[in-house]
Coordinates of C-alpha atoms in Angstrom, one line a residue:
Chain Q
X288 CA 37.3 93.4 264.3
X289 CA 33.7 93.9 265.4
X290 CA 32.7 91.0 267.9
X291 CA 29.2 89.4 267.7
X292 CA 26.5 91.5 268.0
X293 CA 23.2 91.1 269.6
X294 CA 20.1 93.1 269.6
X295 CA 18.6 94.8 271.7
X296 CA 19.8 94.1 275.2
X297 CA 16.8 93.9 276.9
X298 CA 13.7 93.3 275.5
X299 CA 9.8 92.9 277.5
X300 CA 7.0 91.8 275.9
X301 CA 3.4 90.5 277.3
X302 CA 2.6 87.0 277.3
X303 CA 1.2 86.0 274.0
X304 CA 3.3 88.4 271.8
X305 CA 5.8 87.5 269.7
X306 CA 9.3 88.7 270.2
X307 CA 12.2 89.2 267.7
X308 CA 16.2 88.6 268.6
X309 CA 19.1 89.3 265.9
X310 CA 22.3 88.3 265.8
X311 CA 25.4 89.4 263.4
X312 CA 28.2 87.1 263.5
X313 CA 31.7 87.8 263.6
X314 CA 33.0 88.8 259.5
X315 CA 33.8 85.4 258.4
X316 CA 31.9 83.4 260.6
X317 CA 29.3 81.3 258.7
X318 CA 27.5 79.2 261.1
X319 CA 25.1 80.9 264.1
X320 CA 24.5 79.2 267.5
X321 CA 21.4 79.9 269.6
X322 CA 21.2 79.2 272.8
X323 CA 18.7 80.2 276.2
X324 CA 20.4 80.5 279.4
X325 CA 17.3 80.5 282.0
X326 CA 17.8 80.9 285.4
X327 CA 19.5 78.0 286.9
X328 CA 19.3 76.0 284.0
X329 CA 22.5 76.4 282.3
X330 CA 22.7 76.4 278.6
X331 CA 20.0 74.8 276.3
X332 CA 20.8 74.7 272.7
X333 CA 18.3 75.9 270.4
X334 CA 19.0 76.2 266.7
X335 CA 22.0 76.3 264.8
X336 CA 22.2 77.6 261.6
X337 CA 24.9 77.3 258.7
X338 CA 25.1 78.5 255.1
X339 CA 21.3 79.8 255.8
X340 CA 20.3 76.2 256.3
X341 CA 19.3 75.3 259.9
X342 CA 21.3 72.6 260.9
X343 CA 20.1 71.3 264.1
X344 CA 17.5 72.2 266.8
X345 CA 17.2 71.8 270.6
X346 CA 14.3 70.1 271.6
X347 CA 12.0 73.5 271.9
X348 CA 8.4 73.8 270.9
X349 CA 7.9 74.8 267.6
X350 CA 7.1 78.4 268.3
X351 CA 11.0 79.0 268.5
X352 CA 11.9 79.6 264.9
X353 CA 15.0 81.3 262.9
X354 CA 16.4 82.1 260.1
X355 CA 20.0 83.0 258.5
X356 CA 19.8 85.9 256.0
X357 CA 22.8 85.7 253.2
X358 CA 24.9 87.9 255.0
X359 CA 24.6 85.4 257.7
X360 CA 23.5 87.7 260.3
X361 CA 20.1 85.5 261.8
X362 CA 16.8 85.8 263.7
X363 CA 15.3 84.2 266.3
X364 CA 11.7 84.3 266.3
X365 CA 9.5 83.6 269.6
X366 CA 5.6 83.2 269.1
X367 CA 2.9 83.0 271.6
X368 CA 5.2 84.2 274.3
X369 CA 5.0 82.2 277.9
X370 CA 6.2 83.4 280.9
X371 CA 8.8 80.9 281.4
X372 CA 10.6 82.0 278.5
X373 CA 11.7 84.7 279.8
X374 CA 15.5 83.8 279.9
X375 CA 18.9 85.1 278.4
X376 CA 18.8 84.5 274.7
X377 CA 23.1 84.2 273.9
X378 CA 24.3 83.9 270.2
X379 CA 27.6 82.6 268.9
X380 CA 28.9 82.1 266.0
X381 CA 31.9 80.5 264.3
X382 CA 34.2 79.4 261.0
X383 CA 32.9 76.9 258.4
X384 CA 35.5 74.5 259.7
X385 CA 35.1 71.2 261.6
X386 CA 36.3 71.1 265.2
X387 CA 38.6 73.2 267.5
X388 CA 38.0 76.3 266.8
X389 CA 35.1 77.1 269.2
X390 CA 32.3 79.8 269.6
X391 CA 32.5 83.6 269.9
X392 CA 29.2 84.7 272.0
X393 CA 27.2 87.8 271.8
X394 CA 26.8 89.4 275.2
X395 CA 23.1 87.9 275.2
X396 CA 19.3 89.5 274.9
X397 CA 17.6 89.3 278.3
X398 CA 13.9 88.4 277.2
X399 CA 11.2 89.3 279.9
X400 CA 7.9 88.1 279.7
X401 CA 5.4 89.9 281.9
Chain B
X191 CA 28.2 60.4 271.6
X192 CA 29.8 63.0 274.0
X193 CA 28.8 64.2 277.1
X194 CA 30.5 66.9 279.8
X195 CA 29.9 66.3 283.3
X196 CA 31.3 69.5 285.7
X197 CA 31.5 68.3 289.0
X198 CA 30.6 71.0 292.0
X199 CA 27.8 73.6 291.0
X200 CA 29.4 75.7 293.3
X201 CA 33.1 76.4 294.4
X202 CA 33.9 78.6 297.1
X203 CA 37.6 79.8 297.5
X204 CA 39.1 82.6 299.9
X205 CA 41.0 84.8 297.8
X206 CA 44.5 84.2 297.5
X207 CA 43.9 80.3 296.9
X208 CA 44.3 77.6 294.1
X209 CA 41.2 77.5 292.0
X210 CA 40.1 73.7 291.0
X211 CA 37.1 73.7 288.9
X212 CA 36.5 69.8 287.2
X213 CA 35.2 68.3 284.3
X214 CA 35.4 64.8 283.1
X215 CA 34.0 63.9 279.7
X216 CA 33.3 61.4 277.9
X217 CA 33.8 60.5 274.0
X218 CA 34.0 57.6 271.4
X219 CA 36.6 60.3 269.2
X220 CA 39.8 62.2 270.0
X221 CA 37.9 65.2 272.1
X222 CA 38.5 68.9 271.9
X223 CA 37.6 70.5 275.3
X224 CA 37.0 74.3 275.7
X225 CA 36.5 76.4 279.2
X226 CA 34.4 79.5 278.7
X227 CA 33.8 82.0 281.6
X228 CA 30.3 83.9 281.9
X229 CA 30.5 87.2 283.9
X230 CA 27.2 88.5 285.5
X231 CA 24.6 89.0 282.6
X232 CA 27.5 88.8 279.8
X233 CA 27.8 86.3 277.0
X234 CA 30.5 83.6 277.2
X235 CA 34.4 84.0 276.7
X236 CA 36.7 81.5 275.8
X237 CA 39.3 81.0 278.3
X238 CA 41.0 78.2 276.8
X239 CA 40.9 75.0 274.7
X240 CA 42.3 72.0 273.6
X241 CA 43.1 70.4 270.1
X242 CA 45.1 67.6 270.5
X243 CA 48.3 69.8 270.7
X244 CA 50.0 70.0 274.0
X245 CA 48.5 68.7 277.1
X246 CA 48.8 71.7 279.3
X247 CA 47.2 74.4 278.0
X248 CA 47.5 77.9 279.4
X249 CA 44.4 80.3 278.6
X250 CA 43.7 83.9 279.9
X251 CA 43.7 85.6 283.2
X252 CA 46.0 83.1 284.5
X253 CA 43.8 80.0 284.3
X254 CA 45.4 77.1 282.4
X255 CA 43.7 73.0 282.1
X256 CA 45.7 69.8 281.8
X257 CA 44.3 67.1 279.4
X258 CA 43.9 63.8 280.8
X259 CA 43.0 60.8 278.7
X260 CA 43.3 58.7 281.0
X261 CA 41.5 60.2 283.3
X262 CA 39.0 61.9 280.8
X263 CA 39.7 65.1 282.1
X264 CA 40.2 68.7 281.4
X265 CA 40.2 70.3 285.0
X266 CA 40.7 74.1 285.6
X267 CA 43.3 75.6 287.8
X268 CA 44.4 78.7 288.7
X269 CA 47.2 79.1 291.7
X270 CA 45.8 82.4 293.2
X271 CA 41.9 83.0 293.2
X272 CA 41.0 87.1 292.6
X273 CA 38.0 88.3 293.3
X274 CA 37.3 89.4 289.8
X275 CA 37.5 86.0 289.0
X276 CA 34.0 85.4 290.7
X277 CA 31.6 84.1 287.5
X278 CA 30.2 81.0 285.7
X279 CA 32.2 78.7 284.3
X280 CA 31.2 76.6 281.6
X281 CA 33.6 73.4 280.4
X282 CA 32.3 71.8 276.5
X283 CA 33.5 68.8 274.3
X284 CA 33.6 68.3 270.3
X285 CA 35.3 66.5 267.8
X286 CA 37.3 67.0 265.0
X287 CA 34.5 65.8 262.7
X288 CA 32.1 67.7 260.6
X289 CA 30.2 68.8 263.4
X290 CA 30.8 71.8 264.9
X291 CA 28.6 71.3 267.5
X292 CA 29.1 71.9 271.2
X293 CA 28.2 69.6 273.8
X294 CA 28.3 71.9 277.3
X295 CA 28.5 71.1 281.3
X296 CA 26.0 72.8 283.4
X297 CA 28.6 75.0 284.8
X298 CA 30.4 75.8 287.8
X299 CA 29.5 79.3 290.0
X300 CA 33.1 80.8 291.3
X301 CA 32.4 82.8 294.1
X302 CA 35.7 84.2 295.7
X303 CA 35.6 85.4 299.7
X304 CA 37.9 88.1 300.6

């Protein structure tokens, strides 16, 4: 069974560009996690989406957007790039079921942003 | 509301030694508490959880946690430190409700001396 997939690995854009992340869930898996992992800041929650609703949202600027395509695979979307974004982007996903079950991560996109 | 706090950003062990890595939550619901470990510019791997079921829980690689309630804790042990066991650990709370939402610690950096 394929894990979660991210891509691409690396990406580098120019401040002020816009920068696109995708994620594929594991086959199953209905809901998609997003989270940035910047240096020394542990894990910030971004967006979380379910069903191809977005569920809940980390408190980011609105220039962090998503979406969830039917297959559930999803996009994150970064406008009006900022140097400080620059950060590991990690995905997760998991089963339309409440509780224990837990996340399965990607092995992350490292955004630079020169 | 739930909250994780991992105590000790930083653990330093000499390899060959017990491993002690703590977190303490806190919640209003019957918790389930996760570790994950995060190698160097990898996503996150679940080492271990637990769901109400037995109190000791043994995960992966030799690691295992011990649910306290009353304690609120869910500590991390391993007897013999490795040094591939140097990482980022990462402890998280839910609840068996209908959200399937994560609430993480900040982590705790293993670094293992030889």
């Amino acid at each position: 069974e394929a894990g979660v997939t991210q891509s691409p690995t690396h990406l580098i854009k120019t401040r002020g560009q816009q920068a696109t992340l995708r994620c594929s869930p594991i086959s199953g898996h209905t809901s998609v996690y997003w989270y940035q992992q910047a240096l020394g800041l542990g894990l910030q929650f971004l967006l979380w989406y379910d069903e191809g609703e977005e569920r809940n949202r980390g408190n980011f600027p609105p220039r962090f957007s998503g979406r969830q395509f039917p297959n559930y695979s999803s996009e994150l979307n970064v406008n009006a790039l900022e140097l400080e974004d620059s950060a590991l982007y990690l995905c997760a996903s998991s089963l339309n079921q409440p509780g224990g079950y837990g996340y399965t991560f990607g092995s992350g996109t490292r955004l630079t942003v020169v | 509301a739930q909250s994780v706090t991992q105590l000790g950003s930083h653990v330093s062990v000499s390899e060959g030694a017990l491993v002690l890595l703590r977190c303490n939550y806190s919640s209003s619901v019957p918790p389930y508490l996760f570790w994950y470990v995060q190698y160097p510019n990898q996503g996150l791997q679940l080492l271990l959880k637990y769901t109400s079921a037995a109190t000791l829980v043994k995960g992966i690689n030799g690691f295992e946690a011990e649910f306290k309630k009353s304690e609120t804790s869910f500590h991390l042990t391993k007897p013999s430190a490795h040094m591939s066991d140097a990482a980022e650990y990462f402890c998280a709370v839910t609840h068996a409700g209908n959200n399937r939402k994560l609430i993480w610690g900040l982590g705790t950096s293993l670094a293992v001396n030889p």
